[in-house]
Short mmCIF file of C-alpha atoms and ligand atoms in Angstrom, two decimals:
data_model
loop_
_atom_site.label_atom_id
_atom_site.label_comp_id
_atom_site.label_asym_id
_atom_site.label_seq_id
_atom_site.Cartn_x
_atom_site.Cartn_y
_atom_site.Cartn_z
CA UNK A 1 9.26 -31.55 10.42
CA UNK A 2 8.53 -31.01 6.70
CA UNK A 3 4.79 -28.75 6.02
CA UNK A 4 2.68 -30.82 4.79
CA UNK A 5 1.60 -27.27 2.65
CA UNK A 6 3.26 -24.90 0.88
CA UNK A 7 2.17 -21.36 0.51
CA UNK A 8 1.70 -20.47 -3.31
CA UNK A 9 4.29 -19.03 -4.80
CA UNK A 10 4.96 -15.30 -5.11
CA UNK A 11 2.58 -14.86 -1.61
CA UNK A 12 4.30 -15.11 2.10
CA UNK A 13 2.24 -14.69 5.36
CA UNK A 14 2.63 -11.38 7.83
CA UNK A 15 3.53 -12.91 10.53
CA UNK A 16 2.48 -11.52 14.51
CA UNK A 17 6.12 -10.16 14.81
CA UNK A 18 5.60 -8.11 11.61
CA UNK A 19 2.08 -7.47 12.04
CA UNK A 20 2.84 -3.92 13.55
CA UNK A 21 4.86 -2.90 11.04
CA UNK A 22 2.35 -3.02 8.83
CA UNK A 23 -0.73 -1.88 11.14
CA UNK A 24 1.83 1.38 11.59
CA UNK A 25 1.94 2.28 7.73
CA UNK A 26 -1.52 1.41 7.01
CA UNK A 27 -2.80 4.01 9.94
CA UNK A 28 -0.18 6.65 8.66
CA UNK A 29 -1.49 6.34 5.28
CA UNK A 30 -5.23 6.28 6.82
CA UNK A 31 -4.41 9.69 9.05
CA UNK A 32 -2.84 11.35 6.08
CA UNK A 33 -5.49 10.53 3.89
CA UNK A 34 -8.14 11.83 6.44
CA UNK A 35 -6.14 15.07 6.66
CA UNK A 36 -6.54 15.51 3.13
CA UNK A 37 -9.94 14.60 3.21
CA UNK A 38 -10.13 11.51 1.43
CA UNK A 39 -12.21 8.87 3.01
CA UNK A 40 -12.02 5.05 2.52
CA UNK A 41 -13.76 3.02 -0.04
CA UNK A 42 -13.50 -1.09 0.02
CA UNK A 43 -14.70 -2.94 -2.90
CA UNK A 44 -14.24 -6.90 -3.50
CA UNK A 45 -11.25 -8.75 -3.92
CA UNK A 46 -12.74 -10.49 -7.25
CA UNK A 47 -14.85 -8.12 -9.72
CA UNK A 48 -15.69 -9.59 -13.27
CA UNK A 49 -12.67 -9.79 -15.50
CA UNK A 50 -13.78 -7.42 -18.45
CA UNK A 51 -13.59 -4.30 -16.07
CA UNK A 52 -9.75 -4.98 -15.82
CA UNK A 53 -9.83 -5.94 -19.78
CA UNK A 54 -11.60 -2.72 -20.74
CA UNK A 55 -9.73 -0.54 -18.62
CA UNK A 56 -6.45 -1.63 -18.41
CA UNK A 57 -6.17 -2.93 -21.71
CA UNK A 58 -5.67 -5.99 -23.67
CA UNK A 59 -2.02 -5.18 -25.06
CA UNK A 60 -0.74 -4.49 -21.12
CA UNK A 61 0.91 -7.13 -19.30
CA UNK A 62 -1.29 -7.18 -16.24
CA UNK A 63 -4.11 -8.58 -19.18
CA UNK A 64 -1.88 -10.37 -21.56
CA UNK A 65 -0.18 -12.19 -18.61
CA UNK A 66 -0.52 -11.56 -15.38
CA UNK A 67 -4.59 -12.03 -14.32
CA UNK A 68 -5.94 -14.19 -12.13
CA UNK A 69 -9.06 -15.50 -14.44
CA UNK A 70 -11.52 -18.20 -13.16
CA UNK A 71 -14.62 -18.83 -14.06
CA UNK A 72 -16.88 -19.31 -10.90
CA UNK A 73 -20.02 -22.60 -10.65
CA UNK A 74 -22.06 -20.65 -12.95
CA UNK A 75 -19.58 -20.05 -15.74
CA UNK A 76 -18.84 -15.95 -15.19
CA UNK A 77 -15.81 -14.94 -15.64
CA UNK A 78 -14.36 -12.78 -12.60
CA UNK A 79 -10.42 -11.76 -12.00
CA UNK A 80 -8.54 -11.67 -8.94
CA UNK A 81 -8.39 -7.46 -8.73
CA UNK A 82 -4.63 -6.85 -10.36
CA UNK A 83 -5.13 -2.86 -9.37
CA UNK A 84 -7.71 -0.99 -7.36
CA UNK A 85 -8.94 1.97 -9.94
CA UNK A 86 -11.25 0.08 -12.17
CA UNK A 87 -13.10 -1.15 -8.77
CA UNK A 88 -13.16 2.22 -7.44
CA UNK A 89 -14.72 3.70 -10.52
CA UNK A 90 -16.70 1.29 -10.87
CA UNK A 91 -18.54 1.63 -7.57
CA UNK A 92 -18.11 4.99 -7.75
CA UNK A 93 -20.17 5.01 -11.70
CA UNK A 94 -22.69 2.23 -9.96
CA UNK A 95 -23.64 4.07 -6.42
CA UNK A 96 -23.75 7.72 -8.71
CA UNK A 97 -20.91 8.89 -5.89
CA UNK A 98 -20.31 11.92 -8.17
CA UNK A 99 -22.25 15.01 -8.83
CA UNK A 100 -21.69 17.94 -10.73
CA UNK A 101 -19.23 20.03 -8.83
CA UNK A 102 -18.79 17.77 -6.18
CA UNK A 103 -16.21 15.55 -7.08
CA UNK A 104 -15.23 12.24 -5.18
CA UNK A 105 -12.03 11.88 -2.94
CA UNK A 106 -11.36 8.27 -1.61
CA UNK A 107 -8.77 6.12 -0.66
CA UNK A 108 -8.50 2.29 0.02
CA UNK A 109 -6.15 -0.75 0.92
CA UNK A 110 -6.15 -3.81 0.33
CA UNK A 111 -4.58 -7.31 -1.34
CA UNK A 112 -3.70 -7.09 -5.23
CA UNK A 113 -3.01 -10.33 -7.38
CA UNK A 114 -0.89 -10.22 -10.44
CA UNK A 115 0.46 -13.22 -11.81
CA UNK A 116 4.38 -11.99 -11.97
CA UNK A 117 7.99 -13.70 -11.80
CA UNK A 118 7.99 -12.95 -7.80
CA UNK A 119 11.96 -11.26 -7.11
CA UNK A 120 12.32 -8.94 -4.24
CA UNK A 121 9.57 -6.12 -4.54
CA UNK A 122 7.21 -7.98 -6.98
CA UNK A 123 4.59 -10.57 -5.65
CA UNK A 124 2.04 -12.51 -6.90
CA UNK A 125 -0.32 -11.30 -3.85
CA UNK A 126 0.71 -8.05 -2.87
CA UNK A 127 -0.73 -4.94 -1.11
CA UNK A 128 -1.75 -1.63 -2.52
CA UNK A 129 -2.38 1.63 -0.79
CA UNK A 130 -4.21 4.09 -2.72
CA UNK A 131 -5.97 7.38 -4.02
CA UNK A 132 -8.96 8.37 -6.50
CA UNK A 133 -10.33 11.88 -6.75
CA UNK A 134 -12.82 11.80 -9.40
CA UNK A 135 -14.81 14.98 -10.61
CA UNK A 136 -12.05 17.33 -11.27
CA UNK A 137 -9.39 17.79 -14.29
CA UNK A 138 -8.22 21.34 -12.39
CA UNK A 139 -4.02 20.88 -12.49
CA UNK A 140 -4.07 21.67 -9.03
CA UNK A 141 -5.52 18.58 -8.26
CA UNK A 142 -2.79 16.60 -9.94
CA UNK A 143 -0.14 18.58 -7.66
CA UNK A 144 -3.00 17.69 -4.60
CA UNK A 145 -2.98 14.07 -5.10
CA UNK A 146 1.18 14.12 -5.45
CA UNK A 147 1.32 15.90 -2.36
CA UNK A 148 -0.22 13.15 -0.53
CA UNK A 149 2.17 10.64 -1.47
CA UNK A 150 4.78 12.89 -0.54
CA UNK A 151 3.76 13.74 2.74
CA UNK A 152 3.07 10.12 3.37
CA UNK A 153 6.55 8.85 2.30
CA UNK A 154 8.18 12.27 4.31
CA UNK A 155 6.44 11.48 7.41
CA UNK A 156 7.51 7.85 7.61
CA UNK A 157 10.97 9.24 7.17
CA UNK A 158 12.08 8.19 4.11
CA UNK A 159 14.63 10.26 2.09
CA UNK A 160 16.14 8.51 -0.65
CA UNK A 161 13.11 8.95 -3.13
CA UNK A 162 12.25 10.94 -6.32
CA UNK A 163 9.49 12.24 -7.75
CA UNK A 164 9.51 12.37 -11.66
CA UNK A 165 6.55 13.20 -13.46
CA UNK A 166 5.67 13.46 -17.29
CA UNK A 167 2.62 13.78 -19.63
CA UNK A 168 1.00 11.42 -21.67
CA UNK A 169 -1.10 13.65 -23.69
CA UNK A 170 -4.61 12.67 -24.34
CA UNK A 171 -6.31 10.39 -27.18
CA UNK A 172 -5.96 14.08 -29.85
CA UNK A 173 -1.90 14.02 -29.05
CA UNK A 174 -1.07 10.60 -28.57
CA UNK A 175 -1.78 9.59 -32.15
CA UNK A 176 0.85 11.80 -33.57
CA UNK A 177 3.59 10.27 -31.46
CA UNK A 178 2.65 6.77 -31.76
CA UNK A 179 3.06 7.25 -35.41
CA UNK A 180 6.70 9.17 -34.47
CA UNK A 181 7.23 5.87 -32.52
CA UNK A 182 6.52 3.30 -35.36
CA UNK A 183 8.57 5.26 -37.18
CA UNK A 184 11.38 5.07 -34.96
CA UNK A 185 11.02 1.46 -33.95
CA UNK A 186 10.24 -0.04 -37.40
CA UNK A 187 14.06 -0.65 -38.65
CA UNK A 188 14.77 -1.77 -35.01
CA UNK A 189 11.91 -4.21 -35.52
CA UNK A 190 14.04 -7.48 -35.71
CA UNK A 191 15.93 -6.92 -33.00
CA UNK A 192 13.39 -6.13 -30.56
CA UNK A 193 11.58 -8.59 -28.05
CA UNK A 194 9.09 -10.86 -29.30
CA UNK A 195 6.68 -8.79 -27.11
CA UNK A 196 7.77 -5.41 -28.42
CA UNK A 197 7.19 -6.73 -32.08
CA UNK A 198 3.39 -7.15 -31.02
CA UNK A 199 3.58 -4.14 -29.35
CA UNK A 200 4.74 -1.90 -32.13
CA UNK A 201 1.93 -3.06 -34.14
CA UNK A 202 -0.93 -2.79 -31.36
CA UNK A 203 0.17 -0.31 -28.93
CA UNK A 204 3.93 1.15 -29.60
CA UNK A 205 4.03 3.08 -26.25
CA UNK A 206 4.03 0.11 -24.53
CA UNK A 207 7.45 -0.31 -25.77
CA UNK A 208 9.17 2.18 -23.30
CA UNK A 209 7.69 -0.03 -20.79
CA UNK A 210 10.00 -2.76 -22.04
CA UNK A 211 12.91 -3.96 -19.76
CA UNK A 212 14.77 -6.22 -21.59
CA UNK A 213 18.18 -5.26 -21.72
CA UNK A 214 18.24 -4.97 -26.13
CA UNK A 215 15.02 -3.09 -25.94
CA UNK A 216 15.95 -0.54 -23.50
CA UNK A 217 18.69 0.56 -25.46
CA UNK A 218 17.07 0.71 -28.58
CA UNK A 219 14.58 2.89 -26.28
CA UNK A 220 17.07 5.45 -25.51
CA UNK A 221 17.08 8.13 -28.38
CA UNK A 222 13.46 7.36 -28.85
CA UNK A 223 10.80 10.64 -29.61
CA UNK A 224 9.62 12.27 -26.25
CA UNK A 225 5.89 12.94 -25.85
CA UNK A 226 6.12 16.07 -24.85
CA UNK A 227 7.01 17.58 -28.28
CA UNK A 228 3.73 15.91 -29.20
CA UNK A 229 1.70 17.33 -26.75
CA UNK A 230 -1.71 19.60 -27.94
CA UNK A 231 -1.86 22.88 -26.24
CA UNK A 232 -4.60 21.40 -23.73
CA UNK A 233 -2.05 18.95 -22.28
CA UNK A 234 0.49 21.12 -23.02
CA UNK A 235 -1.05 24.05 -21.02
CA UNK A 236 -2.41 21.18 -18.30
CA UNK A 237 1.19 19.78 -17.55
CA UNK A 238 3.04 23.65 -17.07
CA UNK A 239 0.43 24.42 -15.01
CA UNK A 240 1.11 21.05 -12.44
CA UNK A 241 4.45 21.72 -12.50
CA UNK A 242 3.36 25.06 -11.50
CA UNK A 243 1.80 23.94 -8.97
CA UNK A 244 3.90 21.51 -7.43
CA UNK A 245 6.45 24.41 -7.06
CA UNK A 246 4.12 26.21 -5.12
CA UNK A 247 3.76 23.50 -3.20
CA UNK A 248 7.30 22.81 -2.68
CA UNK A 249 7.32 19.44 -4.12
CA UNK A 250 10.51 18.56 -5.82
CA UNK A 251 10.32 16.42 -9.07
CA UNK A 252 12.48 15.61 -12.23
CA UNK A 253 10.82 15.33 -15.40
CA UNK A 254 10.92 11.72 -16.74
CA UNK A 255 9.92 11.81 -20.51
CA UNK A 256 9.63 8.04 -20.59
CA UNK A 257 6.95 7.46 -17.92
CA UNK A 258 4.44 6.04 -19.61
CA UNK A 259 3.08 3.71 -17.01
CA UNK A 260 1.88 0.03 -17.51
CA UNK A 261 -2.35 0.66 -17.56
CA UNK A 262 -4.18 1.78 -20.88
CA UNK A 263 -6.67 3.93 -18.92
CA UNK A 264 -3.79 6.96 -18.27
CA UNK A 265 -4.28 10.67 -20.45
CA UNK A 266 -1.88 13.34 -19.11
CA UNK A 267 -0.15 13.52 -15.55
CA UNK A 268 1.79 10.51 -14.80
CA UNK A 269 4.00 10.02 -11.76
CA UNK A 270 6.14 7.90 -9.86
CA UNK A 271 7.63 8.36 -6.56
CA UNK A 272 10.85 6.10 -7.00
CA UNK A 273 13.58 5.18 -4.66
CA UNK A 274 16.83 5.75 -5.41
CA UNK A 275 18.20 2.22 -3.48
CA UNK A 276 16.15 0.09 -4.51
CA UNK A 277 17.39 -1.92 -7.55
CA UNK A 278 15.00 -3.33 -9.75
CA UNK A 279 11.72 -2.78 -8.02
CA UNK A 280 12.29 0.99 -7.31
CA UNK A 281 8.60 2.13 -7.82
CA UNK A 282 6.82 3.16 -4.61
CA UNK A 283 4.07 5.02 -5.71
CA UNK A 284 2.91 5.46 -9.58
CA UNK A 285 -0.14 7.28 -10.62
CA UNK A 286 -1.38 9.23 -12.90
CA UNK A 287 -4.92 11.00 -14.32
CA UNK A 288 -7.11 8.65 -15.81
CA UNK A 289 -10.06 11.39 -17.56
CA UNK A 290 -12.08 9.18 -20.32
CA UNK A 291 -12.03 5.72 -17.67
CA UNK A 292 -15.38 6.72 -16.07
CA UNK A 293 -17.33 6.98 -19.68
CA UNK A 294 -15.62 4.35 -20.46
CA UNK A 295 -17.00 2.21 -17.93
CA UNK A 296 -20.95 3.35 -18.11
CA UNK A 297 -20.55 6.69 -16.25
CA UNK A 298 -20.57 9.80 -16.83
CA UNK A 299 -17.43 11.91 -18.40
CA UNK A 300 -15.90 12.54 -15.12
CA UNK A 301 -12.34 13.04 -15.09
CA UNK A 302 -9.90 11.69 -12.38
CA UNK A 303 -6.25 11.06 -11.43
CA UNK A 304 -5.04 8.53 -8.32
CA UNK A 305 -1.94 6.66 -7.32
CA UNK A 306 -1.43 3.46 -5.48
CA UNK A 307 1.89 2.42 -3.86
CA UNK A 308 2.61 -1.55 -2.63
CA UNK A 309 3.14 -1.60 1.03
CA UNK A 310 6.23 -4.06 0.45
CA UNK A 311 8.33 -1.97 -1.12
CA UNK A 312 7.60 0.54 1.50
CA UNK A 313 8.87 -1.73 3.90
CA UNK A 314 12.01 -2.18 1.82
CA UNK A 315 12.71 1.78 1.73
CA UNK A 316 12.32 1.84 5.26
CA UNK A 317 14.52 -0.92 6.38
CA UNK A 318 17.56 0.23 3.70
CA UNK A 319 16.93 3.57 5.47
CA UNK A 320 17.18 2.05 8.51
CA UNK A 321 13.66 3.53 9.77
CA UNK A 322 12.11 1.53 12.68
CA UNK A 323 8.87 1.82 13.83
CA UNK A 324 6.07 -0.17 14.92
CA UNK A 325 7.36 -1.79 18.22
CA UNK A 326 5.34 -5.18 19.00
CA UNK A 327 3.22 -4.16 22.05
CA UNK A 328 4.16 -5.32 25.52
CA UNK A 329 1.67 -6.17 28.08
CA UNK A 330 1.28 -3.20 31.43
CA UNK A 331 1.38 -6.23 33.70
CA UNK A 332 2.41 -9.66 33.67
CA UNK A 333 1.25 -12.15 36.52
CA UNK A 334 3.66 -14.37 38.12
CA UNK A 335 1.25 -17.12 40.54
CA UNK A 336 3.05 -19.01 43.09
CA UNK A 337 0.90 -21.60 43.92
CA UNK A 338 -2.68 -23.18 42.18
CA UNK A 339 -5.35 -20.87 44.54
CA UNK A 340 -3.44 -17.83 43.49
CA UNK A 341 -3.84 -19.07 40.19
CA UNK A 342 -7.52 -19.66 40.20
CA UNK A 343 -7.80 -16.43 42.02
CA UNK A 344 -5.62 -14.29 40.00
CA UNK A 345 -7.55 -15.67 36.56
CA UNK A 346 -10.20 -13.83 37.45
CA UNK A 347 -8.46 -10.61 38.24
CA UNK A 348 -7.01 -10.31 34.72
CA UNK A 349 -10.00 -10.74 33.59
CA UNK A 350 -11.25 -7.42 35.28
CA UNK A 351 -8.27 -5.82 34.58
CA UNK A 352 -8.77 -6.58 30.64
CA UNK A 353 -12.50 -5.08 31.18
CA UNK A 354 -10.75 -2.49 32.46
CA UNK A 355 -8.91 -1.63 29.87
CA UNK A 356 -5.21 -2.48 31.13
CA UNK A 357 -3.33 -5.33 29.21
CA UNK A 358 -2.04 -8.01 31.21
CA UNK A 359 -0.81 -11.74 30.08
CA UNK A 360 0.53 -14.45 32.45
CA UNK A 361 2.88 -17.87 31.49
CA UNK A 362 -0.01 -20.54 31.89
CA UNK A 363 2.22 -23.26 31.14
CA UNK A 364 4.87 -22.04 33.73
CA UNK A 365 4.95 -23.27 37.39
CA UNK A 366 8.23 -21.42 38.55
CA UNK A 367 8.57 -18.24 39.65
CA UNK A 368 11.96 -17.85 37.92
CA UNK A 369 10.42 -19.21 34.30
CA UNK A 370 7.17 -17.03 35.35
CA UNK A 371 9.70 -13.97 35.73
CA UNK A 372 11.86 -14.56 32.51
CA UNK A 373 8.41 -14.98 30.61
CA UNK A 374 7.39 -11.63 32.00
CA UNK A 375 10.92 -9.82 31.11
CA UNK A 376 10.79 -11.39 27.54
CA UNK A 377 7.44 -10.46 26.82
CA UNK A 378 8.31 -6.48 27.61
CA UNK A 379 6.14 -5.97 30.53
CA UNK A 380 6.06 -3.21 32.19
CA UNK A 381 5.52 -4.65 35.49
CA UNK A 382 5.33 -8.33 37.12
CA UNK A 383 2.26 -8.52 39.92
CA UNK A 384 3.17 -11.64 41.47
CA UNK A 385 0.09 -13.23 43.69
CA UNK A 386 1.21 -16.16 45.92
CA UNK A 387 -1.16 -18.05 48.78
CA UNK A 388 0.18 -15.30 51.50
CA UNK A 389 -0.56 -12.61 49.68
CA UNK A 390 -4.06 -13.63 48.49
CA UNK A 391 -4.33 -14.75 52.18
CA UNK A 392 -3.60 -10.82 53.17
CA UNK A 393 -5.83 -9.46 50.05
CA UNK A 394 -2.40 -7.73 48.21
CA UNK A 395 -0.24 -8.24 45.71
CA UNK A 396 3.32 -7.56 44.88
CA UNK A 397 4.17 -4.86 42.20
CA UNK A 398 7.55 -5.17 40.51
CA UNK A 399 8.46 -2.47 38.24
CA UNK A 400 10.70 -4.05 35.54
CA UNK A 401 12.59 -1.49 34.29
CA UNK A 402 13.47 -0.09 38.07
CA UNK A 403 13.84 -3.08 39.33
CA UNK A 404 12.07 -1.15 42.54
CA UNK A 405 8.69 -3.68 44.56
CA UNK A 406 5.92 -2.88 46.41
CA UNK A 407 2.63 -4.16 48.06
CA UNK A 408 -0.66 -2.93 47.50
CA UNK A 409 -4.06 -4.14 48.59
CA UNK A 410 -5.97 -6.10 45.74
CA UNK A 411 -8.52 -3.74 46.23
CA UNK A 412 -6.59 -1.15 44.58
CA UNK A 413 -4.91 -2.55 42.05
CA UNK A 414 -7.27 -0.24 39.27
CA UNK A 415 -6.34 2.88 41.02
CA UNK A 416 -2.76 1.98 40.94
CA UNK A 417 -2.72 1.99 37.25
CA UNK A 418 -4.90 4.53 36.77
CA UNK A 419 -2.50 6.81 38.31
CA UNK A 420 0.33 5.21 36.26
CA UNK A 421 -1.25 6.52 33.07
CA UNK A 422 -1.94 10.10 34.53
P1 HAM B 501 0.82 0.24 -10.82
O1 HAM B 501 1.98 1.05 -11.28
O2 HAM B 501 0.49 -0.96 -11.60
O3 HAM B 501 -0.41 1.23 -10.79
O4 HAM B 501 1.03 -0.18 -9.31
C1 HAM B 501 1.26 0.79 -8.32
C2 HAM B 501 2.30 0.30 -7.33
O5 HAM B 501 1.92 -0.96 -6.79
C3 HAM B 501 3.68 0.08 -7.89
O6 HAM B 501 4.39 1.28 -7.99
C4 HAM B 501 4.29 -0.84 -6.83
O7 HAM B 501 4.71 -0.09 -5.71
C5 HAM B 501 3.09 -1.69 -6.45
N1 HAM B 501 3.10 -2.97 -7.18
C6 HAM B 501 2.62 -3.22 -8.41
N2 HAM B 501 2.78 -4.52 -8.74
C7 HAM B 501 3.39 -5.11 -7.69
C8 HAM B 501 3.82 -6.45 -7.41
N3 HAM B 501 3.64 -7.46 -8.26
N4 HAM B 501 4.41 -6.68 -6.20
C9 HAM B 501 4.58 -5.69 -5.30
N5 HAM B 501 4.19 -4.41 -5.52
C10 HAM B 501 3.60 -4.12 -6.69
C11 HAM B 501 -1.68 0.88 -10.41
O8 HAM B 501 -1.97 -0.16 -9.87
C12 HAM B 501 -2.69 1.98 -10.62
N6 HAM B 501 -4.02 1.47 -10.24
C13 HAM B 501 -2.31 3.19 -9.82
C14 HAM B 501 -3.29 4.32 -9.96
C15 HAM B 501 -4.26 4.65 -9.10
N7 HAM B 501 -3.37 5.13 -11.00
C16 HAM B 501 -4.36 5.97 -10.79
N8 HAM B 501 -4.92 5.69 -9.65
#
């Protein structure tokens, strides 16, 4: 049979045989993030479009390319959220979530859309995990918020990953080295992208972003930022990397992070894995200090990171990780006969009340089809309820890895698993 509908492209469903996969890595995150003390934050999947213009910029691919625009009944023009940080400080500007020295620690999840060439590890709907802590532009929260999405990616087990981490000075030292880039680029110009010859003239650090093949070697004696760096940054970065020692958080420095969103000054990061071809960024973050003035608030600084939950997934399964077993049902009922049935209904029912997870085969009349059902489904054990036994108020209990049956009474079926879980 043919589907009469396709799903759009770049987007796939999570299917019930996946599902806890993903329910497994989404409470990990959640109980690392609580142990932290960062708490969650959920904003809407559509927000109007000029937050994302403003913030991430017009001259970065996610604006120039890749949003989701529509204009809604009444002509406003909202955007399918490409990234969550521009929500988050949004809400966080509009419900006055920060104080003076009481800054703002919050994490969220949740569907992305960015209008990409989908390969393995890029999506057009895709799902971010994240971190903001607003208030704060003390270094050791930079090495705080990388800590997090190293003990996240340690505790699920992964081990091929890096951390590399640079500066991207701040509006004072950034001017100097965009001129050093111009400079460098400019008798390069004709053989660059048509997209890099834009970008030299409107925003020449997006050119290290660049991965077509001719541009990324033209990119590979180009100026680092950190000779440009004021003694603010300068001072800012040692003193993360001072940090993260004392934290025991091993990184390389990666001059040529520069990351893909206007909004970053400073610290920026990426956790990267060292299998993965292309789409090798995990995590990628970075401190974002003018965004919140720039969007209405107050000059709060901040720094966050967000990681896509698919390439997670990849990591694990090249590292061979498993985790997040489907669930199998305590008891599966096998009924021999229709009163049983009707009968035993109503027992599952008070068994689910009760808090013990049972299934049966309703479309299964056999007691061999009724057993395989149970086996393939995982049970733990098979109750099997047939006219005698209901006749006799007891039921058989088959445990299905021992292989080992007894009766009990009906009566005391609760008890029975009650002292199973004990
Ligand atoms: P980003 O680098 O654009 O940063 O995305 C962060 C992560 O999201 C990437 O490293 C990758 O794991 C995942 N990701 C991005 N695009 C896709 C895609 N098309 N398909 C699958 N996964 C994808 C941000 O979004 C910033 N908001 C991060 C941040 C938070 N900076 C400060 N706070």
């Amino acid at each position: 049979m043919t589907p009469k509908y396709k799903l759009p492209r770049g987007t796939f469903d999570i299917l019930p045989d996946q599902s806890k996969k993903w329910q497994f890595i989404r409470d990990k995150f959640q109980q690392i993030c609580e142990r932290y003390a960062y708490f969650e934050i959920q904003t809407p999947i559509f927000e109007q479009a000029d937050l994302f213009e403003r913030s991430i910029g017009d001259t970065s691919d996610i604006i120039e390319k890749e949003m989701y625009k529509f204009k809604d009944k009444k002509g406003r023009i909202y955007a399918l959220r490409p990234e969550g940080t521009a929500p988050v400080v949004r809400s966080v500007v509009a419900n006055n979530l920060v104080q003076p020295q009481n800054p703002i620690k919050i994490h969220y999840m949740g569907p992305m859309f960015r209008y990409d060439r989908p390969q393995k590890g890029r999506y057009r709907q895709f799902h971010q995990y994240g971190i903001e802590f607003i208030g704060s532009d003390d270094p050791y929260i930079d090495a705080e918020v990388i800590a997090l999405g190293d003990t996240f990616l340690k505790e699920l087990g992964l081990k091929n990953y890096t951390l590399e981490i640079n500066s991207i000075g701040c509006p004072d030292c950034s001017g100097d080295f965009e001129k050093a880039l111009k400079e460098y680029y400019e008798p390069y110009k004709d053989s660059l992208c048509n997209d890099c010859q834009i970008r030299l003239d409107k925003n020449p650090k997006r050119l290290l972003d660049c991965k077509v093949q001719e541009c990324k070697k033209i990119s590979e004696n180009v100026p680092s930022i950190l000779d440009y760096l004021d003694d603010k940054c300068r001072i800012h970065y040692d003193s993360v990397k001072k940090y993260l020692k004392d934290l025991e958080i091993p990184f390389i420095i990666n001059p040529r992070i520069v990351r893909g969103l206007d909004y970053y000054s400073q610290t920026a990061f990426e956790f990267v894995d060292t299998n993965l071809g292309a789409q090798s960024t995990l995590i990628g973050g970075g401190r974002y200090n003018g965004l919140m003035a720039q969007l209405g608030g107050k000059d709060y600084p901040g720094i966050g990171f967000a990681g896509g939950f698919e390439r997670l997934l990849l990591s694990l399964e090249v590292e061979k990780i498993s985790f997040g077993e489907s669930p199998s049902p305590t008891a599966f009922f096998v009924f021999l006969g229709k009163k049983a049935k009707k009968e035993g209904i109503k027992l599952i029912q008070q068994l689910r009340r009760y808090g013990i997870s049972c299934d049966f085969a309703l479309q299964k009349e056999s007691m061999k089809a009724q057993m395989k059902a149970a086996d393939k489904c995982k049970a733990k054990f098979a109750l099997i309820l047939g006219d005698n036994e209901l006749e006799n108020n007891e039921i058989v209990v088959k445990d299905l890895a021992l292989g080992s049956q007894q009766k009990i009474g009906l009566a005391n079926i609760i008890d029975f698993f009650n002292k199973k879980k004990s």
